[in-house]
XYZ file of C-alpha atoms in Angstrom:
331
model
C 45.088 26.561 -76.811
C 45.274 24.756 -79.755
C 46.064 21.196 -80.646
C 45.629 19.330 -83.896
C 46.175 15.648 -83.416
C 45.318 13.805 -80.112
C 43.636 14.430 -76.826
C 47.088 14.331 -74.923
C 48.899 16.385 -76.970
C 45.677 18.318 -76.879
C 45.729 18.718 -73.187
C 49.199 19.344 -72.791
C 49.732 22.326 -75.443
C 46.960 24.375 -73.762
C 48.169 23.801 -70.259
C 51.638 24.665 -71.361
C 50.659 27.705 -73.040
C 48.533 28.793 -70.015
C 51.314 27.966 -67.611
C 54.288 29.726 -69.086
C 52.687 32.393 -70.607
C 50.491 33.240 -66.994
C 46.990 33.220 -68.601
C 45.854 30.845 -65.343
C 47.897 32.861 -63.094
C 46.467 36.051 -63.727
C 43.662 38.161 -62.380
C 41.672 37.521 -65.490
C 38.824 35.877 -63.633
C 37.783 37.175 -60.477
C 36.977 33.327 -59.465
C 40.546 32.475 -61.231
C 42.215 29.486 -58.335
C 39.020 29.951 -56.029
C 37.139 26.775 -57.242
C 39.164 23.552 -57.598
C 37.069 21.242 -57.650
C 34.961 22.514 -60.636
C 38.413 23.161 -62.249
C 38.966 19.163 -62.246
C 35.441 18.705 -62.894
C 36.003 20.633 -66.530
C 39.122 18.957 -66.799
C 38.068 16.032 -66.855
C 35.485 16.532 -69.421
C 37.271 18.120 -71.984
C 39.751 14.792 -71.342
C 36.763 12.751 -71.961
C 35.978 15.198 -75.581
C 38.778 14.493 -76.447
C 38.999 10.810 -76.173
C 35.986 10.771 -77.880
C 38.082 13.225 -80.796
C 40.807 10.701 -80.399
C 39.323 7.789 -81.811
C 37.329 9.904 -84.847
C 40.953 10.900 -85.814
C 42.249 7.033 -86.174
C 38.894 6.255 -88.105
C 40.237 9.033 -90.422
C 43.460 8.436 -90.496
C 43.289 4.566 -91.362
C 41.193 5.362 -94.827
C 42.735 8.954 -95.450
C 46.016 10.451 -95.472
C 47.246 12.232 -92.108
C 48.222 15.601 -93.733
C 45.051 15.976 -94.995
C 42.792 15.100 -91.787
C 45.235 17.236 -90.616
C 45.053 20.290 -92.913
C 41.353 20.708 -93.220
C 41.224 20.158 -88.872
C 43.871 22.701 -89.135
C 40.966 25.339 -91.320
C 38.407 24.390 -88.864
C 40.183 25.034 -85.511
C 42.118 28.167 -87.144
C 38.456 30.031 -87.099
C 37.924 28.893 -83.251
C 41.716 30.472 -82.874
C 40.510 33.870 -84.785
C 37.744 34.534 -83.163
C 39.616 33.692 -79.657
C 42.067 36.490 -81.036
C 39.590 38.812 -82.499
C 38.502 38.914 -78.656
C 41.498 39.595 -77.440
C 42.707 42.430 -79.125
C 43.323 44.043 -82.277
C 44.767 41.268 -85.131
C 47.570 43.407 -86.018
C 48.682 43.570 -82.253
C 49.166 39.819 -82.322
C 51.042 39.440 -84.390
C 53.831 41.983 -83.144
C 56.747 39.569 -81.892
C 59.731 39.977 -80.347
C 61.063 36.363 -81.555
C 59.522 36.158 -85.167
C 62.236 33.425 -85.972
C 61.304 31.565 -82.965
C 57.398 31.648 -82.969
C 57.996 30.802 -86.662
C 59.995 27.431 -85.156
C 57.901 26.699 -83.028
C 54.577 26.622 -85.468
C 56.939 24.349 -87.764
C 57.821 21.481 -84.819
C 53.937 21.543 -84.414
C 53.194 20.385 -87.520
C 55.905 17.932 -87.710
C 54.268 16.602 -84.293
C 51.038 16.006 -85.714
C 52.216 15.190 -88.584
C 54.187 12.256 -86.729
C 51.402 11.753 -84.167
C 48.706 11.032 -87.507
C 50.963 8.662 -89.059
C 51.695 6.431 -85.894
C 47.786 6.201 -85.922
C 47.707 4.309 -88.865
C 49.910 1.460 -87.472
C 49.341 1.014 -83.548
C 46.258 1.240 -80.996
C 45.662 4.619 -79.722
C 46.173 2.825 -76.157
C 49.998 1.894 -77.103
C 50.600 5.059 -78.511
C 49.390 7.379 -75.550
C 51.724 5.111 -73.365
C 54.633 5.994 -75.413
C 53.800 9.749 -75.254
C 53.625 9.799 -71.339
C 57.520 10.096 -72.198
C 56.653 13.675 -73.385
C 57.476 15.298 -69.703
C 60.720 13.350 -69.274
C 61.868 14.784 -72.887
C 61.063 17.864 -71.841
C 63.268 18.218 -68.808
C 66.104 17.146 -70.779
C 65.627 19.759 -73.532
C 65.150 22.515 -70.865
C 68.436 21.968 -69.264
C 70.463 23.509 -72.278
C 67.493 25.132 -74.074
C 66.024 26.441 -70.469
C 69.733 26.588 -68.391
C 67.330 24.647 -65.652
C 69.338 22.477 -63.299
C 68.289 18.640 -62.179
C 69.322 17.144 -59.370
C 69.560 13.560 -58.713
C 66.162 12.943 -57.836
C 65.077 14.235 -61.172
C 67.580 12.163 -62.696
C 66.745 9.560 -61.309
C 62.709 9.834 -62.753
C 64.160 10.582 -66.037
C 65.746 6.824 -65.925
C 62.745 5.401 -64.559
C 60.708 6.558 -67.082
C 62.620 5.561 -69.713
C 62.704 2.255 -68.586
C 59.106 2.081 -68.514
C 59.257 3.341 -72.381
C 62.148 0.625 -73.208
C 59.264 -1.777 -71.844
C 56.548 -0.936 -73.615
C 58.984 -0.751 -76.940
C 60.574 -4.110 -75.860
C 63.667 -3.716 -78.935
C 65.087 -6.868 -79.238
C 62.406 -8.834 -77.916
C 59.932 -8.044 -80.831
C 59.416 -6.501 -84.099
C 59.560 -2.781 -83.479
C 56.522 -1.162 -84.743
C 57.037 1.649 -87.436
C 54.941 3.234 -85.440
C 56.754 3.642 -82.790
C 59.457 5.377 -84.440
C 56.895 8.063 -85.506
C 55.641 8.111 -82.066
C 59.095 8.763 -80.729
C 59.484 11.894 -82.931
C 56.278 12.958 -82.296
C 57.485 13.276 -78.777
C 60.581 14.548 -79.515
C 59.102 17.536 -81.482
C 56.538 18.151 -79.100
C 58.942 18.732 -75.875
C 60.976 20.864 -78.126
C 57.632 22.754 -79.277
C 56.921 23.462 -75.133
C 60.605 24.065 -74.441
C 60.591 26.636 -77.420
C 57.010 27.722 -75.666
C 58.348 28.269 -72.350
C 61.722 30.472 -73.565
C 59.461 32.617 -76.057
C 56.490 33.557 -73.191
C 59.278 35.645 -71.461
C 59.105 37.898 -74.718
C 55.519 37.522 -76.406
C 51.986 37.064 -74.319
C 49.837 34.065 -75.531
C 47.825 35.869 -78.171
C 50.818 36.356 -80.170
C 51.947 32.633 -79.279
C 48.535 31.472 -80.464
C 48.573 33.854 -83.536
C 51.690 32.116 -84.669
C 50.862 28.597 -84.182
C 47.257 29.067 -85.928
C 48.769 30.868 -89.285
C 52.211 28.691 -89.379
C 49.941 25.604 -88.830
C 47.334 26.325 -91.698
C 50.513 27.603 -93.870
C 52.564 24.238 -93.622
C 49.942 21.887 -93.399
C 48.246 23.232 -96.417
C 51.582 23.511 -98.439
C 51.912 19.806 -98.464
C 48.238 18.449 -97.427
C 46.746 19.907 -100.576
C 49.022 18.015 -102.701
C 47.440 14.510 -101.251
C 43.598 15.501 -100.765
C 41.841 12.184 -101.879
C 37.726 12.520 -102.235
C 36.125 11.639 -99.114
C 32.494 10.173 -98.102
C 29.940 11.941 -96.215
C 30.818 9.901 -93.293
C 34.397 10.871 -93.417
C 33.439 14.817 -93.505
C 30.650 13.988 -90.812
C 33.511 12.280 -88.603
C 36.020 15.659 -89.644
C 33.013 17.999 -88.474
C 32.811 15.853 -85.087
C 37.013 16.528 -84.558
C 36.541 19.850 -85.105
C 33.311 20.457 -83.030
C 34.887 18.371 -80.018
C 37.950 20.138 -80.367
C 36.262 23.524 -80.461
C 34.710 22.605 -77.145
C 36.983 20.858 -74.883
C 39.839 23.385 -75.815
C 37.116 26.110 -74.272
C 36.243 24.069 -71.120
C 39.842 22.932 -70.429
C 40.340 26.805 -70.682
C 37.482 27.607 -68.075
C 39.041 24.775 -65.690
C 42.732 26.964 -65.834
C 40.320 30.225 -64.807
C 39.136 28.038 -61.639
C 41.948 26.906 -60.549
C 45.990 26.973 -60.882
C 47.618 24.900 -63.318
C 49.470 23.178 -60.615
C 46.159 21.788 -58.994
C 45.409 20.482 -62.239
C 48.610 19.050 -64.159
C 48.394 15.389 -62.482
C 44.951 14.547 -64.234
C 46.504 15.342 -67.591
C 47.636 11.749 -67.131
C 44.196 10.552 -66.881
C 44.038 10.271 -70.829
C 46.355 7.192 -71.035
C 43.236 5.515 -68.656
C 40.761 7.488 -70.791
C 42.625 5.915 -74.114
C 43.065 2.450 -73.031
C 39.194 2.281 -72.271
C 37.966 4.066 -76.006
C 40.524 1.717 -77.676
C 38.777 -1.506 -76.174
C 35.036 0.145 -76.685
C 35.753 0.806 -80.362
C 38.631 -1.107 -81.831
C 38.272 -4.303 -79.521
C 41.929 -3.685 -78.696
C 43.465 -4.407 -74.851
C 46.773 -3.301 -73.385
C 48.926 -5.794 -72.568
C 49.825 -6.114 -69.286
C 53.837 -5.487 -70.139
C 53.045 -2.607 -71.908
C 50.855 -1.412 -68.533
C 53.752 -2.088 -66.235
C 55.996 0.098 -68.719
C 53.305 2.568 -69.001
C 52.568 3.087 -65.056
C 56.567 3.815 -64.722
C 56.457 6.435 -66.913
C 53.199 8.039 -66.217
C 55.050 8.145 -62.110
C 58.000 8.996 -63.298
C 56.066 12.069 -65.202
C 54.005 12.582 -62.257
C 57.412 12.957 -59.634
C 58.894 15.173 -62.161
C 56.306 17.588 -62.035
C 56.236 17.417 -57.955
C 60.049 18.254 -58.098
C 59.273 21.114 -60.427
C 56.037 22.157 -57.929
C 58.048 22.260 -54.551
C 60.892 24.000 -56.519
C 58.654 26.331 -58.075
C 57.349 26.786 -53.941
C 60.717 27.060 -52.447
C 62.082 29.956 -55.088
C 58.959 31.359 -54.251
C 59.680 31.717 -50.672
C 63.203 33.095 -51.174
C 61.700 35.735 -52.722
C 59.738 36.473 -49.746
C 62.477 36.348 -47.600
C 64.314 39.090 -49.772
C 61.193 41.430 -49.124
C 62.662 44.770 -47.385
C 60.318 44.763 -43.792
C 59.958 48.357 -43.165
């Protein structure tokens, strides 16, 4: 459910958490799958939020430092994340693991994600940046066959090439200066497939609540420890533009939630992608910045290449599905 630094990353923790730890897929809601269309429709606005979210955290980040945007959006959203628990269940309940040194990991590569995410901020359009991250499903696959034991064929393969060419084209090494941000971008990425890898291997043991318990208190611990350390004063504007990250991160997190009640994850993965669009056009209305049309091109092969990897894992997910059928006793 919770996110710290952009709208993608945003998008894709909470549908990650709902989808491997079955929050979307269970009976929770009697509508729950029954309404797709209003699940896209509430998808898509919590993309737009956080676009909107997106571009108050680069205002913040180019006159303050990252860990402590960071840290105090870390306070804010850790209440939404309480009271989420509070609802759940008992407190103490949530915080009974059966992978301590794993939901403990995986609170750490969040940080170090946002922490990497913030920074990259500070030296490249939010447009660029969100192109690079559309890498973020291809890096994933890879980590999940030895993390996972998951097996790719050749199809998959082959997207996992294509998208990295479309990455090695928007980077373009050797034929420009690369950006330091990029590099921070790149382990941003990195983290944050090992962070849903991690996410995926500890739902088999722990249900979201504890997940989310975890990756609240780890957050607020870390990013305090070394956020506190580099607080500079800020304005009124600055705490008025905080206030807005938290408040639009407070509410799309809840609506993308409500669109995983209405319908399956599956129905709704592909418009995740929709906030590379959703960046390039806030980047232009605010910062006067355009894509290049290179950087498109690389961008459009990895958002496909993202896009086939997730069909693969859909009509896998369909076909193990009916084998299991098949090995119902008829009586």
């Amino acid at each position: 459910m919770l996110r710290f630094s952009s709208s993608i990353l945003d998008v894709l923790i909470w549908s990650d958490v709902i989808s491997f730890s079955g929050l979307a897929m269970n009976n929770t809601s009697p509508a729950a799958g029954n309404n797709i269309s209003k699940g896209i429709a509430l998808t898509l606005i919590s993309i737009l939020i956080f676009s909107v979210q997106d571009v108050a955290v680069k205002m913040l980040v180019t006159d303050y430092p990252p860990t402590q945007v960071v840290m105090i959006r870390f306070w804010g959203v850790a209440v939404f994340t309480l009271v989420w628990i509070m609802r759940e269940g008992p407190i103490r309940q949530a915080f009974r693991t059966k992978r301590p040194k794993l939901q403990v990991t995986r609170g750490i590569l969040l940080v170090l994600d946002i922490w990497f995410f913030s920074a990259a901020l500070q030296f490249m359009p939010l447009s660029d940046l969100q192109a690079i991250f559309m890498l973020f499903p291809i890096v994933v696959t890879l980590f999940a066959i030895p993390l996972l034991g998951e097996q790719v064929g050749i199809f998959r393969w082959s997207a996992i090439g294509v998208g990295f060419l479309g990455a090695m084209i928007i980077i373009r090494p050797g034929f420009q200066d690369v950006n330091i941000g990029v590099w921070f971008m790149l382990g941003a990425v990195t983290t944050f497939a090992l962070y849903t890898v991690l996410t995926r291997l500890v739902s088999r043991h722990d249900s979201t609540t504890t997940s989310m318990a975890y990756m609240a208190v780890v957050g607020v611990v870390l990013s305090t420890s070394v956020g506190i350390f580099n607080m500079v004063p800020m304005a009124l504007n600055a705490w008025l533009l905080m206030g807005l990250v938290i408040i639009t991160a407070n509410v799309a997190h809840t609506l993308f939630a409500m669109a995983y009640r209405e319908a399956p994850a599956s129905a709704l993965q592909p418009f995740n992608f929709l906030i590379l669009p959703a960046a390039i056009i806030m980047t232009v209305i605010f910062f006067g910045h355009w894509i290049d049309a290179i950087s498109l091109f690389g961008a459009s092969l990895t958002v496909g290449a993202g896009l086939f990897v997730w069909w693969r894992e859909r009509q896998k997910a369909k076909t193990a599905k009916r084998e299991a059928l098949k090995q119902v006793p008829i009586r």
